[in-house]
Amino acid sequence: MPDLIIATPATPTLAVRGDNRRFPVHRIYCVGRNFAEHAREMGSEIDRGSPVFFMKPADAVLPGGGDQPFPSATSDLHHEVELVVALGHDADGEVPAEQAMALVLGFALGLDLTRRDLQARAKSKGLPWDTAKGFDRSAPISEIIPVAQFGPLGAQQLTLSVNGSVRQQAPLSDMVWSVPEIIAELSRLYELRAGDLIFMGTPAGVAALQPGDSYHASIDAVLQLDGQFTSR
Ligand code: MN
């Protein structure tokens, strides 16, 4: 170990169901526009040829959700409920879609919190999305369920309620790019590693959150995530 001039920052970690070991987060990749209805509500169409990718820093995770301060610098904070894929193995270069599931340790449920006002401004000027997407606690995430316990991905309903009212709901089978296809695409762009998370994109119904709002997210009865926004 080299002598360090400051203390090593803590590695963000997530709980794994049925295991007392935690999952250390390496990178967070995110897919944009992976549900056709959501792409339309955002004023764009799906380009089947090229998924949109962006990233959040690993320490944007808020493990298990719970209370969080309402984020700074936005008056239009949007919820995006998403399936999250957790990689348990390093990729050896480019990964064909047929082999991609071998890298997956499990699945989780996350919110891709978005400063929509800053994103709209960035989009209009052709600028990067970092301040809109990659801020502190912008990624509340549930525990991870190992693949074998989750079962095959299919018709499970991804649902988000805010203050008891359903805002977003769609089956996972509505995703335009499947999990193996997204892993294959990402592996052409990045060296995928154990510890990587992939946010798979959100269905239609994104809308604003306010201080004091509470949310409940679920994938059928398999995964839950709850949280609340306190005042700044
Ligand atoms: Mn998203």
PDB file of C-alpha atoms and ligand atoms in Angstrom:
ATOM      1  CA  MET A   1       0.000   0.000   0.000  1.00  0.00           C
ATOM      2  CA  PRO A   2       1.365   3.453  -0.851  1.00  0.00           C
ATOM      3  CA  ASP A   3       1.441   6.078   1.895  1.00  0.00           C
ATOM      4  CA  LEU A   4      -1.702   8.164   1.321  1.00  0.00           C
ATOM      5  CA  ILE A   5      -1.852  11.929   1.862  1.00  0.00           C
ATOM      6  CA  ILE A   6      -5.554  11.780   2.828  1.00  0.00           C
ATOM      7  CA  ALA A   7      -7.746   8.933   4.110  1.00  0.00           C
ATOM      8  CA  THR A   8      -9.079   6.600   1.373  1.00  0.00           C
ATOM      9  CA  PRO A   9     -12.676   7.594   0.558  1.00  0.00           C
ATOM     10  CA  ALA A  10     -15.163   4.902   1.603  1.00  0.00           C
ATOM     11  CA  THR A  11     -16.297   2.462  -1.113  1.00  0.00           C
ATOM     12  CA  PRO A  12     -20.078   2.702  -1.608  1.00  0.00           C
ATOM     13  CA  THR A  13     -21.754  -0.679  -1.029  1.00  0.00           C
ATOM     14  CA  LEU A  14     -25.192  -2.273  -1.448  1.00  0.00           C
ATOM     15  CA  ALA A  15     -26.854  -5.075   0.507  1.00  0.00           C
ATOM     16  CA  VAL A  16     -27.313  -8.488  -1.165  1.00  0.00           C
ATOM     17  CA  ARG A  17     -30.385 -10.502  -0.155  1.00  0.00           C
ATOM     18  CA  GLY A  18     -29.569 -13.713   1.680  1.00  0.00           C
ATOM     19  CA  ASP A  19     -25.898 -12.815   2.052  1.00  0.00           C
ATOM     20  CA  ASN A  20     -24.196 -10.862   4.821  1.00  0.00           C
ATOM     21  CA  ARG A  21     -21.491  -9.685   2.408  1.00  0.00           C
ATOM     22  CA  ARG A  22     -22.112  -6.383   0.598  1.00  0.00           C
ATOM     23  CA  PHE A  23     -21.655  -5.433  -3.068  1.00  0.00           C
ATOM     24  CA  PRO A  24     -18.968  -2.775  -3.653  1.00  0.00           C
ATOM     25  CA  VAL A  25     -19.921  -0.266  -6.368  1.00  0.00           C
ATOM     26  CA  HIS A  26     -17.339   0.402  -9.101  1.00  0.00           C
ATOM     27  CA  ARG A  27     -19.177   2.440 -11.783  1.00  0.00           C
ATOM     28  CA  ILE A  28     -22.779   3.360 -12.515  1.00  0.00           C
ATOM     29  CA  TYR A  29     -23.787   3.241 -16.182  1.00  0.00           C
ATOM     30  CA  CYS A  30     -27.240   4.481 -17.191  1.00  0.00           C
ATOM     31  CA  VAL A  31     -29.318   3.898 -20.320  1.00  0.00           C
ATOM     32  CA  GLY A  32     -31.473   6.737 -21.628  1.00  0.00           C
ATOM     33  CA  ARG A  33     -34.651   6.206 -23.688  1.00  0.00           C
ATOM     34  CA  ASN A  34     -35.194   2.469 -23.258  1.00  0.00           C
ATOM     35  CA  PHE A  35     -39.020   2.606 -23.091  1.00  0.00           C
ATOM     36  CA  ALA A  36     -40.719   3.962 -26.221  1.00  0.00           C
ATOM     37  CA  GLU A  37     -43.510   5.771 -24.307  1.00  0.00           C
ATOM     38  CA  HIS A  38     -40.979   7.616 -22.150  1.00  0.00           C
ATOM     39  CA  ALA A  39     -38.909   8.627 -25.184  1.00  0.00           C
ATOM     40  CA  ARG A  40     -42.086  10.086 -26.708  1.00  0.00           C
ATOM     41  CA  GLU A  41     -43.033  12.000 -23.540  1.00  0.00           C
ATOM     42  CA  MET A  42     -39.533  13.539 -23.620  1.00  0.00           C
ATOM     43  CA  GLY A  43     -40.073  14.624 -27.226  1.00  0.00           C
ATOM     44  CA  SER A  44     -37.787  12.089 -28.895  1.00  0.00           C
ATOM     45  CA  GLU A  45     -38.007   8.753 -30.635  1.00  0.00           C
ATOM     46  CA  ILE A  46     -36.032   5.599 -29.936  1.00  0.00           C
ATOM     47  CA  ASP A  47     -33.065   5.116 -32.225  1.00  0.00           C
ATOM     48  CA  ARG A  48     -32.853   1.308 -32.340  1.00  0.00           C
ATOM     49  CA  GLY A  49     -29.324   1.575 -33.687  1.00  0.00           C
ATOM     50  CA  SER A  50     -27.659   3.302 -30.748  1.00  0.00           C
ATOM     51  CA  PRO A  51     -28.695   3.380 -27.090  1.00  0.00           C
ATOM     52  CA  VAL A  52     -28.009   6.589 -25.159  1.00  0.00           C
ATOM     53  CA  PHE A  53     -25.550   6.131 -22.264  1.00  0.00           C
ATOM     54  CA  PHE A  54     -24.496   8.408 -19.424  1.00  0.00           C
ATOM     55  CA  MET A  55     -22.894   7.804 -16.023  1.00  0.00           C
ATOM     56  CA  LYS A  56     -23.259   8.690 -12.383  1.00  0.00           C
ATOM     57  CA  PRO A  57     -20.370   8.588  -9.903  1.00  0.00           C
ATOM     58  CA  ALA A  58     -20.294   5.458  -7.708  1.00  0.00           C
ATOM     59  CA  ASP A  59     -20.845   7.514  -4.570  1.00  0.00           C
ATOM     60  CA  ALA A  60     -24.147   8.864  -5.944  1.00  0.00           C
ATOM     61  CA  VAL A  61     -25.745   5.674  -4.561  1.00  0.00           C
ATOM     62  CA  LEU A  62     -28.056   5.988  -1.576  1.00  0.00           C
ATOM     63  CA  PRO A  63     -28.145   2.368  -0.358  1.00  0.00           C
ATOM     64  CA  GLY A  64     -31.660   1.265   0.567  1.00  0.00           C
ATOM     65  CA  GLY A  65     -33.278   4.662  -0.073  1.00  0.00           C
ATOM     66  CA  GLY A  66     -34.742   6.181   3.105  1.00  0.00           C
ATOM     67  CA  ASP A  67     -34.653   9.846   4.067  1.00  0.00           C
ATOM     68  CA  GLN A  68     -32.623  12.191   1.896  1.00  0.00           C
ATOM     69  CA  PRO A  69     -32.370  15.969   1.714  1.00  0.00           C
ATOM     70  CA  PHE A  70     -34.137  17.522  -1.274  1.00  0.00           C
ATOM     71  CA  PRO A  71     -31.368  18.126  -3.840  1.00  0.00           C
ATOM     72  CA  SER A  72     -29.937  21.593  -4.355  1.00  0.00           C
ATOM     73  CA  ALA A  73     -29.999  23.695  -7.524  1.00  0.00           C
ATOM     74  CA  THR A  74     -33.255  22.437  -9.055  1.00  0.00           C
ATOM     75  CA  SER A  75     -36.894  23.409  -9.144  1.00  0.00           C
ATOM     76  CA  ASP A  76     -37.833  20.386 -11.278  1.00  0.00           C
ATOM     77  CA  LEU A  77     -36.497  17.194  -9.658  1.00  0.00           C
ATOM     78  CA  HIS A  78     -37.862  14.185 -11.561  1.00  0.00           C
ATOM     79  CA  HIS A  79     -38.231  10.537 -10.525  1.00  0.00           C
ATOM     80  CA  GLU A  80     -37.225   7.772 -12.963  1.00  0.00           C
ATOM     81  CA  VAL A  81     -37.812   4.268 -11.587  1.00  0.00           C
ATOM     82  CA  GLU A  82     -35.535   1.658 -13.162  1.00  0.00           C
ATOM     83  CA  LEU A  83     -34.318  -1.922 -13.088  1.00  0.00           C
ATOM     84  CA  VAL A  84     -30.656  -1.975 -12.028  1.00  0.00           C
ATOM     85  CA  VAL A  85     -28.260  -4.713 -13.147  1.00  0.00           C
ATOM     86  CA  ALA A  86     -25.297  -5.599 -10.883  1.00  0.00           C
ATOM     87  CA  LEU A  87     -22.233  -7.182 -12.504  1.00  0.00           C
ATOM     88  CA  GLY A  88     -20.387  -9.832 -10.508  1.00  0.00           C
ATOM     89  CA  HIS A  89     -17.610 -10.606 -12.994  1.00  0.00           C
ATOM     90  CA  ASP A  90     -15.119  -8.677 -15.115  1.00  0.00           C
ATOM     91  CA  ALA A  91     -15.704  -8.712 -18.868  1.00  0.00           C
ATOM     92  CA  ASP A  92     -12.875 -10.011 -20.983  1.00  0.00           C
ATOM     93  CA  GLY A  93     -13.104  -7.368 -23.697  1.00  0.00           C
ATOM     94  CA  GLU A  94     -16.200  -7.205 -25.858  1.00  0.00           C
ATOM     95  CA  VAL A  95     -19.053  -9.418 -24.687  1.00  0.00           C
ATOM     96  CA  PRO A  96     -21.471 -11.011 -27.172  1.00  0.00           C
ATOM     97  CA  ALA A  97     -25.093 -10.640 -26.048  1.00  0.00           C
ATOM     98  CA  GLU A  98     -25.431 -14.446 -25.859  1.00  0.00           C
ATOM     99  CA  GLN A  99     -22.740 -14.539 -23.138  1.00  0.00           C
ATOM    100  CA  ALA A 100     -23.656 -11.338 -21.296  1.00  0.00           C
ATOM    101  CA  MET A 101     -25.855 -12.837 -18.568  1.00  0.00           C
ATOM    102  CA  ALA A 102     -22.853 -14.782 -17.260  1.00  0.00           C
ATOM    103  CA  LEU A 103     -21.509 -11.437 -15.930  1.00  0.00           C
ATOM    104  CA  VAL A 104     -24.664 -10.603 -13.956  1.00  0.00           C
ATOM    105  CA  LEU A 105     -24.696 -11.168 -10.190  1.00  0.00           C
ATOM    106  CA  GLY A 106     -28.209  -9.891  -9.614  1.00  0.00           C
ATOM    107  CA  PHE A 107     -30.861  -7.228 -10.004  1.00  0.00           C
ATOM    108  CA  ALA A 108     -31.925  -4.238  -7.935  1.00  0.00           C
ATOM    109  CA  LEU A 109     -34.450  -1.433  -8.110  1.00  0.00           C
ATOM    110  CA  GLY A 110     -33.274   2.162  -8.360  1.00  0.00           C
ATOM    111  CA  LEU A 111     -34.325   5.747  -8.913  1.00  0.00           C
ATOM    112  CA  ASP A 112     -32.401   7.763 -11.494  1.00  0.00           C
ATOM    113  CA  LEU A 113     -33.122  11.145  -9.898  1.00  0.00           C
ATOM    114  CA  THR A 114     -32.842  13.902 -12.479  1.00  0.00           C
ATOM    115  CA  ARG A 115     -32.651  17.701 -12.292  1.00  0.00           C
ATOM    116  CA  ARG A 116     -34.933  17.990 -15.350  1.00  0.00           C
ATOM    117  CA  ASP A 117     -34.522  21.775 -15.578  1.00  0.00           C
ATOM    118  CA  LEU A 118     -30.736  21.485 -15.808  1.00  0.00           C
ATOM    119  CA  GLN A 119     -31.038  18.567 -18.251  1.00  0.00           C
ATOM    120  CA  ALA A 120     -33.389  20.544 -20.530  1.00  0.00           C
ATOM    121  CA  ARG A 121     -30.961  23.471 -20.509  1.00  0.00           C
ATOM    122  CA  ALA A 122     -28.013  21.160 -21.315  1.00  0.00           C
ATOM    123  CA  LYS A 123     -29.923  19.404 -24.105  1.00  0.00           C
ATOM    124  CA  SER A 124     -30.900  22.697 -25.732  1.00  0.00           C
ATOM    125  CA  LYS A 125     -27.257  23.765 -25.878  1.00  0.00           C
ATOM    126  CA  GLY A 126     -25.817  20.344 -26.764  1.00  0.00           C
ATOM    127  CA  LEU A 127     -23.973  20.265 -23.414  1.00  0.00           C
ATOM    128  CA  PRO A 128     -23.241  17.276 -21.112  1.00  0.00           C
ATOM    129  CA  TRP A 129     -25.833  16.016 -18.599  1.00  0.00           C
ATOM    130  CA  ASP A 130     -23.546  15.613 -15.572  1.00  0.00           C
ATOM    131  CA  THR A 131     -25.079  18.276 -13.328  1.00  0.00           C
ATOM    132  CA  ALA A 132     -28.565  16.971 -14.187  1.00  0.00           C
ATOM    133  CA  LYS A 133     -27.804  13.309 -13.537  1.00  0.00           C
ATOM    134  CA  GLY A 134     -24.643  12.782 -11.480  1.00  0.00           C
ATOM    135  CA  PHE A 135     -25.276  14.677  -8.253  1.00  0.00           C
ATOM    136  CA  ASP A 136     -25.034  13.451  -4.660  1.00  0.00           C
ATOM    137  CA  ARG A 137     -27.651  10.830  -3.657  1.00  0.00           C
ATOM    138  CA  SER A 138     -29.075  10.857  -7.213  1.00  0.00           C
ATOM    139  CA  ALA A 139     -29.200   7.038  -7.174  1.00  0.00           C
ATOM    140  CA  PRO A 140     -31.269   5.530  -4.322  1.00  0.00           C
ATOM    141  CA  ILE A 141     -30.963   1.731  -4.806  1.00  0.00           C
ATOM    142  CA  SER A 142     -32.574  -1.280  -3.117  1.00  0.00           C
ATOM    143  CA  GLU A 143     -30.792  -4.411  -2.009  1.00  0.00           C
ATOM    144  CA  ILE A 144     -29.557  -6.674  -4.815  1.00  0.00           C
ATOM    145  CA  ILE A 145     -31.368  -9.962  -5.476  1.00  0.00           C
ATOM    146  CA  PRO A 146     -29.181 -12.717  -6.949  1.00  0.00           C
ATOM    147  CA  VAL A 147     -30.231 -13.761 -10.476  1.00  0.00           C
ATOM    148  CA  ALA A 148     -31.309 -17.248  -9.384  1.00  0.00           C
ATOM    149  CA  GLN A 149     -33.748 -15.798  -6.803  1.00  0.00           C
ATOM    150  CA  PHE A 150     -35.106 -13.156  -9.200  1.00  0.00           C
ATOM    151  CA  GLY A 151     -35.912 -15.568 -12.018  1.00  0.00           C
ATOM    152  CA  PRO A 152     -36.003 -14.794 -15.746  1.00  0.00           C
ATOM    153  CA  LEU A 153     -36.659 -11.175 -16.741  1.00  0.00           C
ATOM    154  CA  GLY A 154     -40.034 -10.793 -18.398  1.00  0.00           C
ATOM    155  CA  ALA A 155     -43.466  -9.487 -17.553  1.00  0.00           C
ATOM    156  CA  GLN A 156     -42.623  -8.278 -14.015  1.00  0.00           C
ATOM    157  CA  GLN A 157     -44.197  -4.856 -13.338  1.00  0.00           C
ATOM    158  CA  LEU A 158     -41.901  -1.966 -12.537  1.00  0.00           C
ATOM    159  CA  THR A 159     -43.951   0.498 -10.463  1.00  0.00           C
ATOM    160  CA  LEU A 160     -43.387   3.823  -8.708  1.00  0.00           C
ATOM    161  CA  SER A 161     -45.901   5.506  -6.419  1.00  0.00           C
ATOM    162  CA  VAL A 162     -45.461   8.981  -4.944  1.00  0.00           C
ATOM    163  CA  ASN A 163     -47.478   9.837  -1.816  1.00  0.00           C
ATOM    164  CA  GLY A 164     -49.583   6.722  -2.490  1.00  0.00           C
ATOM    165  CA  SER A 165     -50.458   7.477  -6.150  1.00  0.00           C
ATOM    166  CA  VAL A 166     -49.031   5.413  -8.997  1.00  0.00           C
ATOM    167  CA  ARG A 167     -46.904   7.592 -11.290  1.00  0.00           C
ATOM    168  CA  GLN A 168     -44.983   5.044 -13.384  1.00  0.00           C
ATOM    169  CA  GLN A 169     -45.837   1.437 -14.253  1.00  0.00           C
ATOM    170  CA  ALA A 170     -44.723  -0.858 -17.069  1.00  0.00           C
ATOM    171  CA  PRO A 171     -43.613  -4.446 -17.572  1.00  0.00           C
ATOM    172  CA  LEU A 172     -39.872  -5.031 -17.847  1.00  0.00           C
ATOM    173  CA  SER A 173     -40.614  -6.680 -21.211  1.00  0.00           C
ATOM    174  CA  ASP A 174     -41.351  -3.165 -22.587  1.00  0.00           C
ATOM    175  CA  MET A 175     -37.634  -2.353 -22.547  1.00  0.00           C
ATOM    176  CA  VAL A 176     -36.415  -1.668 -26.090  1.00  0.00           C
ATOM    177  CA  TRP A 177     -32.898  -2.989 -25.444  1.00  0.00           C
ATOM    178  CA  SER A 178     -32.674  -6.129 -23.309  1.00  0.00           C
ATOM    179  CA  VAL A 179     -30.162  -6.540 -20.498  1.00  0.00           C
ATOM    180  CA  PRO A 180     -27.827  -8.752 -22.632  1.00  0.00           C
ATOM    181  CA  GLU A 181     -27.997  -6.278 -25.531  1.00  0.00           C
ATOM    182  CA  ILE A 182     -27.115  -3.357 -23.258  1.00  0.00           C
ATOM    183  CA  ILE A 183     -24.201  -5.239 -21.673  1.00  0.00           C
ATOM    184  CA  ALA A 184     -22.917  -6.077 -25.170  1.00  0.00           C
ATOM    185  CA  GLU A 185     -23.193  -2.426 -26.275  1.00  0.00           C
ATOM    186  CA  LEU A 186     -21.505  -1.107 -23.105  1.00  0.00           C
ATOM    187  CA  SER A 187     -18.657  -3.621 -23.454  1.00  0.00           C
ATOM    188  CA  ARG A 188     -17.705  -2.042 -26.786  1.00  0.00           C
ATOM    189  CA  LEU A 189     -17.323   1.334 -25.079  1.00  0.00           C
ATOM    190  CA  TYR A 190     -15.946   0.491 -21.618  1.00  0.00           C
ATOM    191  CA  GLU A 191     -14.035  -2.237 -19.794  1.00  0.00           C
ATOM    192  CA  LEU A 192     -16.861  -3.708 -17.719  1.00  0.00           C
ATOM    193  CA  ARG A 193     -15.914  -4.770 -14.204  1.00  0.00           C
ATOM    194  CA  ALA A 194     -17.367  -6.664 -11.267  1.00  0.00           C
ATOM    195  CA  GLY A 195     -18.973  -3.935  -9.152  1.00  0.00           C
ATOM    196  CA  ASP A 196     -20.509  -2.093 -12.090  1.00  0.00           C
ATOM    197  CA  LEU A 197     -24.203  -1.164 -11.961  1.00  0.00           C
ATOM    198  CA  ILE A 198     -26.390  -0.490 -14.994  1.00  0.00           C
ATOM    199  CA  PHE A 199     -29.604   1.565 -14.747  1.00  0.00           C
ATOM    200  CA  MET A 200     -31.785   0.169 -17.527  1.00  0.00           C
ATOM    201  CA  GLY A 201     -33.975   3.192 -18.308  1.00  0.00           C
ATOM    202  CA  THR A 202     -37.394   4.349 -17.150  1.00  0.00           C
ATOM    203  CA  PRO A 203     -41.001   3.949 -18.347  1.00  0.00           C
ATOM    204  CA  ALA A 204     -43.359   6.841 -19.079  1.00  0.00           C
ATOM    205  CA  GLY A 205     -44.823   8.952 -16.258  1.00  0.00           C
ATOM    206  CA  VAL A 206     -41.756  10.824 -15.036  1.00  0.00           C
ATOM    207  CA  ALA A 207     -42.777  13.904 -13.040  1.00  0.00           C
ATOM    208  CA  ALA A 208     -41.621  16.338 -10.391  1.00  0.00           C
ATOM    209  CA  LEU A 209     -40.948  15.575  -6.728  1.00  0.00           C
ATOM    210  CA  GLN A 210     -41.329  18.105  -3.890  1.00  0.00           C
ATOM    211  CA  PRO A 211     -39.746  18.366  -0.433  1.00  0.00           C
ATOM    212  CA  GLY A 212     -41.805  16.146   1.877  1.00  0.00           C
ATOM    213  CA  ASP A 213     -42.791  13.684  -0.871  1.00  0.00           C
ATOM    214  CA  SER A 214     -42.396   9.987  -0.144  1.00  0.00           C
ATOM    215  CA  TYR A 215     -42.067   7.254  -2.735  1.00  0.00           C
ATOM    216  CA  HIS A 216     -42.585   3.500  -2.929  1.00  0.00           C
ATOM    217  CA  ALA A 217     -41.008   1.595  -5.817  1.00  0.00           C
ATOM    218  CA  SER A 218     -41.444  -2.103  -6.558  1.00  0.00           C
ATOM    219  CA  ILE A 219     -40.873  -4.893  -9.042  1.00  0.00           C
ATOM    220  CA  ASP A 220     -43.904  -7.144  -8.397  1.00  0.00           C
ATOM    221  CA  ALA A 221     -43.549  -8.484  -4.839  1.00  0.00           C
ATOM    222  CA  VAL A 222     -39.886  -9.274  -5.443  1.00  0.00           C
ATOM    223  CA  LEU A 223     -38.146  -5.951  -4.792  1.00  0.00           C
ATOM    224  CA  GLN A 224     -39.120  -2.787  -2.902  1.00  0.00           C
ATOM    225  CA  LEU A 225     -37.524   0.605  -2.376  1.00  0.00           C
ATOM    226  CA  ASP A 226     -38.926   3.335  -0.124  1.00  0.00           C
ATOM    227  CA  GLY A 227     -37.761   6.843   0.617  1.00  0.00           C
ATOM    228  CA  GLN A 228     -38.681  10.393   1.458  1.00  0.00           C
ATOM    229  CA  PHE A 229     -37.372  13.875   0.655  1.00  0.00           C
ATOM    230  CA  THR A 230     -36.796  16.162   3.595  1.00  0.00           C
ATOM    231  CA  SER A 231     -36.343  19.921   3.262  1.00  0.00           C
ATOM    232  CA  ARG A 232     -32.879  21.111   2.307  1.00  0.00           C
TER     233      ARG A 232
HETATM  234 MN    MN B   1     -33.033   7.194 -16.443  1.00  0.00          MN
END
